Structure formats: C-alpha cells, structure tokens
Amino acid sequence: NAGVMQNPRHLVRRRGQEARLRCSPMKGHSHVYWYRQLPEEGLKFMVYLQKENIIDESGMPKERFSAEFPKEGPSILRIQQVVRGDSAAYFCASQADRGGNEQFFGPGTRLTVL
Amino acid sequence: AQKVTQAQTEISVVEKEDVTLDCVYETRDTTYYLFWYKQPPSGELVFLIRRNSFDEQNEISGRYSWNFQKSTSSFNFTITASQVVDSAVYFCALSWRTGANNLFFGTGTRLTVIP
C-alpha cells in the first residue's frame, strides 16, 4: 500500500526554465492538495484538485503557476519561467474524501532555482 | 478568518525532560479540525493527530499527549521524557468543514532535544 509519491525529490532549474513537479496520490484517493514551504517557514496552501477539476486555487500565484490532475496519471504542478523566489519545498497531500480526514503528505520536491 | 499561532519559534530541552508545544487558533467555523504534524530533519511531514471541534477529550499516545481546550482556543502538545529522536519542527494546523478543506498551518516550533 504505497503512500503519496512525489518526483523528482530534488529539482534544480536555472532562472527562466520550467519546473514540473509530479504527485501520485495514495490508491483510492481522489483529492490532491499542493503546498509550498519557503525556507524556515510553515507550509502554505496553493491549490486543491479533484480528478480533472481545480476546486480551489486561491493560494496559487496568478502568473506562471498552474496545476492539473488528469483522469489518468499523476497531478502536475507546473511553474513556468522560474525565478529565485520559487526555490522552496513543494509538498502534495492526498485525501480519501472531504470532511476532515487527514491528509497524507508526500516526501516533497525541493526546487532550487539558480 | 483562520489563524494558527505557534508562539514558540524554538525550544531546547535536555533529554528526558517534558516539553509542551503551544498552539492557539482562530476560526469562525463551528466545525473544524486540528492537526499536529512532525517534520524531522529529513524533511518529510509525519501526521501525528487529528481532533475535531466536537471532541474535547484529551488524548495520549505513548509519550505524546494533546490538550484541546475550546474555551481558550488552544490545542497544546506535550512530549513526556523527550528523546533525541523527537528533535524536529512541529506544525499545528487547522482545517474547516466549509470551503476547500485545505490545511492552514502555523509557523512551526523547532524542538531540539539535547542528549
């Protein structure tokens, strides 16, 4: 019974490149959340998705960031034209259904922008 | 508005001492959930506990215990007889029934247990 999987675990990009972060939720989970953790800070909510739908993207920057959770395959967080300020740990969490059930976190992807 | 305050930024204790991590929250929702997560130096997030707003019973799990008091909007976490392996950053978080159900995290408390 695999947990939440994220890849890559570490990603290095130069300014202006694109970063793609992948998240495979736990089996049977159809809710995915993305969070960002800047150095020495707590986690901040970015976006909440169900299969094929974005439910809440209120925490996501309006430009350069996008997320999807297709019918088949992992959820993808995409950052275009990365800047140094995007350097952070990005965590995804999956949940079986809504209603306060705990979210299971992946190991995170640490993005470094040079 | 939702808010989670962890006023203690860093705490150091000597091994075998007891330590309490404070968490104070604000929410207008009557139905909400409170969580504690541990983030060891390796960086992953480990779920410790969830408590819903209707259940004010304190909980004990081994050396860990949690004290939920709605009257003071607090959900404090105590580690008894601390060990070096308890060294980590601990996050308190809140989610609410309405809305997206995402977690709202406090800024974390870094606990260092000195051998």
PDB file of C-alpha atoms in Angstrom:
ATOM      1  CA  ASN A   1       0.000   0.000   0.000  1.00  0.00           C
ATOM      2  CA  ALA A   2       2.194   2.776  -1.340  1.00  0.00           C
ATOM      3  CA  GLY A   3       1.975   6.222   0.186  1.00  0.00           C
ATOM      4  CA  VAL A   4       1.903   9.510  -1.651  1.00  0.00           C
ATOM      5  CA  MET A   5       4.699   9.674  -4.166  1.00  0.00           C
ATOM      6  CA  GLN A   6       6.367  12.773  -5.463  1.00  0.00           C
ATOM      7  CA  ASN A   7       9.027  13.116  -8.073  1.00  0.00           C
ATOM      8  CA  PRO A   8      11.546  14.324  -8.510  1.00  0.00           C
ATOM      9  CA  ARG A   9      12.707  14.667  -4.920  1.00  0.00           C
ATOM     10  CA  HIS A  10      15.174  17.366  -5.877  1.00  0.00           C
ATOM     11  CA  LEU A  11      14.989  19.603  -8.903  1.00  0.00           C
ATOM     12  CA  VAL A  12      17.454  22.254  -9.989  1.00  0.00           C
ATOM     13  CA  ARG A  13      16.481  24.798 -12.585  1.00  0.00           C
ATOM     14  CA  ARG A  14      18.019  27.950 -13.945  1.00  0.00           C
ATOM     15  CA  ARG A  15      16.064  31.164 -13.990  1.00  0.00           C
ATOM     16  CA  GLY A  16      13.599  31.216 -16.869  1.00  0.00           C
ATOM     17  CA  GLN A  17      13.272  27.447 -17.208  1.00  0.00           C
ATOM     18  CA  GLU A  18      10.161  25.425 -16.478  1.00  0.00           C
ATOM     19  CA  ALA A  19       9.687  23.145 -13.481  1.00  0.00           C
ATOM     20  CA  ARG A  20       7.280  20.208 -13.470  1.00  0.00           C
ATOM     21  CA  LEU A  21       6.502  18.535 -10.186  1.00  0.00           C
ATOM     22  CA  ARG A  22       4.560  15.298 -10.048  1.00  0.00           C
ATOM     23  CA  CYS A  23       2.393  13.826  -7.357  1.00  0.00           C
ATOM     24  CA  SER A  24       0.780  10.396  -7.306  1.00  0.00           C
ATOM     25  CA  PRO A  25      -1.828  10.196  -4.531  1.00  0.00           C
ATOM     26  CA  MET A  26      -2.474   7.162  -2.421  1.00  0.00           C
ATOM     27  CA  LYS A  27      -4.523   4.461  -4.077  1.00  0.00           C
ATOM     28  CA  GLY A  28      -8.203   5.295  -3.915  1.00  0.00           C
ATOM     29  CA  HIS A  29      -7.632   8.959  -3.067  1.00  0.00           C
ATOM     30  CA  SER A  30      -9.205  11.436  -5.441  1.00  0.00           C
ATOM     31  CA  HIS A  31      -8.340  14.675  -3.637  1.00  0.00           C
ATOM     32  CA  VAL A  32      -4.952  16.319  -4.006  1.00  0.00           C
ATOM     33  CA  TYR A  33      -3.576  19.428  -2.321  1.00  0.00           C
ATOM     34  CA  TRP A  34      -0.356  21.260  -3.123  1.00  0.00           C
ATOM     35  CA  TYR A  35       1.516  23.256  -0.503  1.00  0.00           C
ATOM     36  CA  ARG A  36       4.672  25.324  -0.640  1.00  0.00           C
ATOM     37  CA  GLN A  37       7.183  25.656   2.153  1.00  0.00           C
ATOM     38  CA  LEU A  38       9.635  28.511   1.818  1.00  0.00           C
ATOM     39  CA  PRO A  39      12.898  28.162   3.779  1.00  0.00           C
ATOM     40  CA  GLU A  40      12.347  28.397   7.530  1.00  0.00           C
ATOM     41  CA  GLU A  41       8.608  28.893   7.121  1.00  0.00           C
ATOM     42  CA  GLY A  42       5.455  26.860   7.525  1.00  0.00           C
ATOM     43  CA  LEU A  43       3.504  25.306   4.704  1.00  0.00           C
ATOM     44  CA  LYS A  44       1.165  27.465   2.671  1.00  0.00           C
ATOM     45  CA  PHE A  45      -1.771  26.098   0.716  1.00  0.00           C
ATOM     46  CA  MET A  46      -1.602  26.591  -3.030  1.00  0.00           C
ATOM     47  CA  VAL A  47      -4.283  24.573  -4.794  1.00  0.00           C
ATOM     48  CA  TYR A  48      -6.830  21.833  -4.262  1.00  0.00           C
ATOM     49  CA  LEU A  49      -7.803  19.478  -7.057  1.00  0.00           C
ATOM     50  CA  GLN A  50     -10.072  16.565  -7.625  1.00  0.00           C
ATOM     51  CA  LYS A  51      -9.807  14.370 -10.674  1.00  0.00           C
ATOM     52  CA  GLU A  52      -9.940  16.666 -13.726  1.00  0.00           C
ATOM     53  CA  ASN A  53     -11.106  19.653 -11.681  1.00  0.00           C
ATOM     54  CA  ILE A  54      -9.480  22.534  -9.867  1.00  0.00           C
ATOM     55  CA  ILE A  55     -11.610  23.150  -6.800  1.00  0.00           C
ATOM     56  CA  ASP A  56      -9.699  25.955  -5.124  1.00  0.00           C
ATOM     57  CA  GLU A  57      -6.611  27.745  -6.418  1.00  0.00           C
ATOM     58  CA  SER A  58      -6.803  30.717  -4.089  1.00  0.00           C
ATOM     59  CA  GLY A  59      -3.286  30.138  -2.774  1.00  0.00           C
ATOM     60  CA  MET A  60      -1.605  29.893  -6.113  1.00  0.00           C
ATOM     61  CA  PRO A  61       0.222  32.848  -7.690  1.00  0.00           C
ATOM     62  CA  LYS A  62      -1.786  34.175 -10.612  1.00  0.00           C
ATOM     63  CA  GLU A  63       1.068  34.036 -13.069  1.00  0.00           C
ATOM     64  CA  ARG A  64       3.486  31.293 -14.081  1.00  0.00           C
ATOM     65  CA  PHE A  65       1.902  28.608 -11.847  1.00  0.00           C
ATOM     66  CA  SER A  66      -0.608  26.026 -12.964  1.00  0.00           C
ATOM     67  CA  ALA A  67      -1.827  22.675 -11.714  1.00  0.00           C
ATOM     68  CA  GLU A  68      -3.740  19.767 -13.121  1.00  0.00           C
ATOM     69  CA  PHE A  69      -4.967  16.378 -12.021  1.00  0.00           C
ATOM     70  CA  PRO A  70      -5.949  14.425 -15.119  1.00  0.00           C
ATOM     71  CA  LYS A  71      -8.243  11.440 -15.204  1.00  0.00           C
ATOM     72  CA  GLU A  72      -5.242   9.194 -15.684  1.00  0.00           C
ATOM     73  CA  GLY A  73      -1.837   9.851 -14.228  1.00  0.00           C
ATOM     74  CA  PRO A  74      -0.347  12.000 -11.523  1.00  0.00           C
ATOM     75  CA  SER A  75      -1.162  15.524 -10.525  1.00  0.00           C
ATOM     76  CA  ILE A  76       1.262  18.043 -12.009  1.00  0.00           C
ATOM     77  CA  LEU A  77       2.321  21.383 -10.590  1.00  0.00           C
ATOM     78  CA  ARG A  78       3.921  23.436 -13.313  1.00  0.00           C
ATOM     79  CA  ILE A  79       5.991  26.560 -12.798  1.00  0.00           C
ATOM     80  CA  GLN A  80       6.948  28.469 -15.897  1.00  0.00           C
ATOM     81  CA  GLN A  81       9.884  30.866 -16.160  1.00  0.00           C
ATOM     82  CA  VAL A  82      11.111  30.095 -12.661  1.00  0.00           C
ATOM     83  CA  VAL A  83      12.698  32.806 -10.539  1.00  0.00           C
ATOM     84  CA  ARG A  84      14.924  32.501  -7.478  1.00  0.00           C
ATOM     85  CA  GLY A  85      11.970  33.211  -5.203  1.00  0.00           C
ATOM     86  CA  ASP A  86      10.357  29.963  -6.364  1.00  0.00           C
ATOM     87  CA  SER A  87      13.047  27.990  -4.536  1.00  0.00           C
ATOM     88  CA  ALA A  88      11.145  26.052  -1.913  1.00  0.00           C
ATOM     89  CA  ALA A  89       9.903  22.633  -0.920  1.00  0.00           C
ATOM     90  CA  TYR A  90       6.652  21.691  -2.626  1.00  0.00           C
ATOM     91  CA  PHE A  91       4.514  19.123  -0.901  1.00  0.00           C
ATOM     92  CA  CYS A  92       1.459  17.390  -2.155  1.00  0.00           C
ATOM     93  CA  ALA A  93      -1.062  15.679   0.066  1.00  0.00           C
ATOM     94  CA  SER A  94      -3.847  13.313  -0.788  1.00  0.00           C
ATOM     95  CA  GLN A  95      -7.111  12.707   0.958  1.00  0.00           C
ATOM     96  CA  ALA A  96      -9.713   9.991   0.560  1.00  0.00           C
ATOM     97  CA  ASP A  97     -12.623  12.392   0.663  1.00  0.00           C
ATOM     98  CA  ARG A  98     -13.540  15.743   2.141  1.00  0.00           C
ATOM     99  CA  GLY A  99     -14.660  16.134   5.690  1.00  0.00           C
ATOM    100  CA  GLY A 100     -11.622  16.497   7.834  1.00  0.00           C
ATOM    101  CA  ASN A 101      -9.972  13.187   7.102  1.00  0.00           C
ATOM    102  CA  GLU A 102      -6.287  13.521   7.471  1.00  0.00           C
ATOM    103  CA  GLN A 103      -4.176  14.434   4.524  1.00  0.00           C
ATOM    104  CA  PHE A 104      -1.262  12.166   3.785  1.00  0.00           C
ATOM    105  CA  PHE A 105       1.782  14.022   2.629  1.00  0.00           C
ATOM    106  CA  GLY A 106       4.360  13.033   0.085  1.00  0.00           C
ATOM    107  CA  PRO A 107       8.072  13.460   0.774  1.00  0.00           C
ATOM    108  CA  GLY A 108       8.169  16.768  -1.076  1.00  0.00           C
ATOM    109  CA  THR A 109      10.096  18.121  -4.034  1.00  0.00           C
ATOM    110  CA  ARG A 110      12.872  20.538  -3.230  1.00  0.00           C
ATOM    111  CA  LEU A 111      13.183  23.040  -6.032  1.00  0.00           C
ATOM    112  CA  THR A 112      16.333  25.097  -6.300  1.00  0.00           C
ATOM    113  CA  VAL A 113      16.484  27.911  -8.824  1.00  0.00           C
ATOM    114  CA  LEU A 114      19.979  29.037  -9.715  1.00  0.00           C
TER     115      LEU A 114
ATOM    116  CA  ALA B   1     -10.503  34.500   9.108  1.00  0.00           C
ATOM    117  CA  GLN B   2      -8.463  31.475  10.062  1.00  0.00           C
ATOM    118  CA  LYS B   3      -5.287  31.786  12.019  1.00  0.00           C
ATOM    119  CA  VAL B   4      -2.919  29.398  13.774  1.00  0.00           C
ATOM    120  CA  THR B   5      -0.330  30.788  16.147  1.00  0.00           C
ATOM    121  CA  GLN B   6       2.655  28.872  17.420  1.00  0.00           C
ATOM    122  CA  ALA B   7       4.333  31.478  19.540  1.00  0.00           C
ATOM    123  CA  GLN B   8       7.358  29.344  20.392  1.00  0.00           C
ATOM    124  CA  THR B   9       9.757  29.533  17.496  1.00  0.00           C
ATOM    125  CA  GLU B  10      12.454  27.336  19.019  1.00  0.00           C
ATOM    126  CA  ILE B  11      12.666  25.250  22.156  1.00  0.00           C
ATOM    127  CA  SER B  12      15.633  23.324  23.543  1.00  0.00           C
ATOM    128  CA  VAL B  13      15.319  20.725  26.255  1.00  0.00           C
ATOM    129  CA  VAL B  14      17.633  18.166  27.765  1.00  0.00           C
ATOM    130  CA  GLU B  15      16.811  14.552  27.076  1.00  0.00           C
ATOM    131  CA  LYS B  16      14.163  13.057  29.398  1.00  0.00           C
ATOM    132  CA  GLU B  17      12.626  16.425  30.173  1.00  0.00           C
ATOM    133  CA  ASP B  18       8.969  17.010  29.382  1.00  0.00           C
ATOM    134  CA  VAL B  19       8.112  19.718  26.858  1.00  0.00           C
ATOM    135  CA  THR B  20       4.857  21.365  25.795  1.00  0.00           C
ATOM    136  CA  LEU B  21       4.369  22.951  22.396  1.00  0.00           C
ATOM    137  CA  ASP B  22       1.665  25.596  22.288  1.00  0.00           C
ATOM    138  CA  CYS B  23      -0.894  26.126  19.564  1.00  0.00           C
ATOM    139  CA  VAL B  24      -3.610  28.776  19.549  1.00  0.00           C
ATOM    140  CA  TYR B  25      -6.103  29.009  16.722  1.00  0.00           C
ATOM    141  CA  GLU B  26      -8.813  31.329  15.443  1.00  0.00           C
ATOM    142  CA  THR B  27     -11.752  30.375  13.296  1.00  0.00           C
ATOM    143  CA  ARG B  28     -15.356  31.441  12.867  1.00  0.00           C
ATOM    144  CA  ASP B  29     -16.452  27.964  11.853  1.00  0.00           C
ATOM    145  CA  THR B  30     -18.161  25.840  14.454  1.00  0.00           C
ATOM    146  CA  THR B  31     -16.978  22.648  12.797  1.00  0.00           C
ATOM    147  CA  TYR B  32     -13.268  22.396  12.294  1.00  0.00           C
ATOM    148  CA  TYR B  33     -10.341  20.047  12.688  1.00  0.00           C
ATOM    149  CA  LEU B  34      -6.995  20.472  14.336  1.00  0.00           C
ATOM    150  CA  PHE B  35      -3.840  18.593  13.465  1.00  0.00           C
ATOM    151  CA  TRP B  36      -0.261  18.186  14.545  1.00  0.00           C
ATOM    152  CA  TYR B  37       2.471  17.209  12.108  1.00  0.00           C
ATOM    153  CA  LYS B  38       6.138  16.486  12.717  1.00  0.00           C
ATOM    154  CA  GLN B  39       8.842  17.433  10.233  1.00  0.00           C
ATOM    155  CA  PRO B  40      12.141  15.735  11.110  1.00  0.00           C
ATOM    156  CA  PRO B  41      15.437  16.927   9.634  1.00  0.00           C
ATOM    157  CA  SER B  42      14.900  14.603   6.669  1.00  0.00           C
ATOM    158  CA  GLY B  43      12.080  16.922   5.614  1.00  0.00           C
ATOM    159  CA  GLU B  44       9.011  14.739   5.260  1.00  0.00           C
ATOM    160  CA  LEU B  45       5.785  15.502   7.103  1.00  0.00           C
ATOM    161  CA  VAL B  46       4.556  12.946   9.579  1.00  0.00           C
ATOM    162  CA  PHE B  47       0.947  13.016  10.708  1.00  0.00           C
ATOM    163  CA  LEU B  48       0.578  12.825  14.483  1.00  0.00           C
ATOM    164  CA  ILE B  49      -3.038  13.530  15.370  1.00  0.00           C
ATOM    165  CA  ARG B  50      -6.370  14.924  14.193  1.00  0.00           C
ATOM    166  CA  ARG B  51      -9.011  16.271  16.521  1.00  0.00           C
ATOM    167  CA  ASN B  52     -12.460  17.539  15.555  1.00  0.00           C
ATOM    168  CA  SER B  53     -14.050  20.524  17.242  1.00  0.00           C
ATOM    169  CA  PHE B  54     -16.711  18.459  18.971  1.00  0.00           C
ATOM    170  CA  ASP B  55     -14.292  16.192  20.724  1.00  0.00           C
ATOM    171  CA  GLU B  56     -12.547  17.890  23.602  1.00  0.00           C
ATOM    172  CA  GLN B  57     -11.237  14.734  25.167  1.00  0.00           C
ATOM    173  CA  ASN B  58      -7.548  14.806  25.731  1.00  0.00           C
ATOM    174  CA  GLU B  59      -5.575  12.087  24.037  1.00  0.00           C
ATOM    175  CA  ILE B  60      -2.484  10.187  24.981  1.00  0.00           C
ATOM    176  CA  SER B  61      -0.384   8.097  22.657  1.00  0.00           C
ATOM    177  CA  GLY B  62       2.716   6.732  24.299  1.00  0.00           C
ATOM    178  CA  ARG B  63       4.885   9.671  25.258  1.00  0.00           C
ATOM    179  CA  TYR B  64       2.687  12.104  23.339  1.00  0.00           C
ATOM    180  CA  SER B  65      -0.381  13.804  24.727  1.00  0.00           C
ATOM    181  CA  TRP B  66      -2.657  16.550  23.468  1.00  0.00           C
ATOM    182  CA  ASN B  67      -4.741  19.027  25.418  1.00  0.00           C
ATOM    183  CA  PHE B  68      -7.625  20.548  23.443  1.00  0.00           C
ATOM    184  CA  GLN B  69      -9.463  23.430  25.131  1.00  0.00           C
ATOM    185  CA  LYS B  70     -12.120  25.220  23.112  1.00  0.00           C
ATOM    186  CA  SER B  71     -12.558  27.846  25.828  1.00  0.00           C
ATOM    187  CA  THR B  72      -9.053  29.127  25.177  1.00  0.00           C
ATOM    188  CA  SER B  73      -8.850  28.029  21.511  1.00  0.00           C
ATOM    189  CA  SER B  74      -5.763  26.022  22.251  1.00  0.00           C
ATOM    190  CA  PHE B  75      -4.522  22.621  21.174  1.00  0.00           C
ATOM    191  CA  ASN B  76      -1.266  22.021  23.002  1.00  0.00           C
ATOM    192  CA  PHE B  77       1.071  19.090  22.508  1.00  0.00           C
ATOM    193  CA  THR B  78       3.197  17.573  25.274  1.00  0.00           C
ATOM    194  CA  ILE B  79       6.079  15.175  24.850  1.00  0.00           C
ATOM    195  CA  THR B  80       6.956  13.320  28.022  1.00  0.00           C
ATOM    196  CA  ALA B  81      10.505  12.104  28.689  1.00  0.00           C
ATOM    197  CA  SER B  82      11.815  13.633  25.479  1.00  0.00           C
ATOM    198  CA  GLN B  83      14.317  11.787  23.334  1.00  0.00           C
ATOM    199  CA  VAL B  84      16.845  12.955  20.771  1.00  0.00           C
ATOM    200  CA  VAL B  85      14.680  11.453  18.009  1.00  0.00           C
ATOM    201  CA  ASP B  86      11.968  13.936  18.941  1.00  0.00           C
ATOM    202  CA  SER B  87      14.124  16.743  17.538  1.00  0.00           C
ATOM    203  CA  ALA B  88      12.107  18.185  14.667  1.00  0.00           C
ATOM    204  CA  VAL B  89       9.881  21.037  13.636  1.00  0.00           C
ATOM    205  CA  TYR B  90       6.321  20.561  14.809  1.00  0.00           C
ATOM    206  CA  PHE B  91       3.415  22.160  12.990  1.00  0.00           C
ATOM    207  CA  CYS B  92      -0.086  22.738  14.250  1.00  0.00           C
ATOM    208  CA  ALA B  93      -2.729  23.045  11.525  1.00  0.00           C
ATOM    209  CA  LEU B  94      -6.421  23.829  11.148  1.00  0.00           C
ATOM    210  CA  SER B  95      -8.984  22.886   8.556  1.00  0.00           C
ATOM    211  CA  TRP B  96     -12.652  23.695   8.431  1.00  0.00           C
ATOM    212  CA  ARG B  97     -15.700  21.909   7.193  1.00  0.00           C
ATOM    213  CA  THR B  98     -16.822  24.507   4.689  1.00  0.00           C
ATOM    214  CA  GLY B  99     -14.610  25.602   1.865  1.00  0.00           C
ATOM    215  CA  ALA B 100     -11.815  23.687   0.301  1.00  0.00           C
ATOM    216  CA  ASN B 101     -10.834  21.751   3.385  1.00  0.00           C
ATOM    217  CA  ASN B 102      -7.184  22.627   2.947  1.00  0.00           C
ATOM    218  CA  LEU B 103      -4.889  22.796   5.951  1.00  0.00           C
ATOM    219  CA  PHE B 104      -3.866  26.133   7.400  1.00  0.00           C
ATOM    220  CA  PHE B 105      -0.518  25.742   9.125  1.00  0.00           C
ATOM    221  CA  GLY B 106       1.148  27.590  11.941  1.00  0.00           C
ATOM    222  CA  THR B 107       4.744  28.682  11.503  1.00  0.00           C
ATOM    223  CA  GLY B 108       6.082  25.734  13.438  1.00  0.00           C
ATOM    224  CA  THR B 109       8.123  25.161  16.576  1.00  0.00           C
ATOM    225  CA  ARG B 110      11.638  23.803  16.224  1.00  0.00           C
ATOM    226  CA  LEU B 111      12.337  21.395  19.072  1.00  0.00           C
ATOM    227  CA  THR B 112      15.906  20.411  19.861  1.00  0.00           C
ATOM    228  CA  VAL B 113      16.473  17.660  22.382  1.00  0.00           C
ATOM    229  CA  ILE B 114      19.989  17.740  23.770  1.00  0.00           C
ATOM    230  CA  PRO B 115      21.500  14.404  24.803  1.00  0.00           C
TER     231      PRO B 115
END
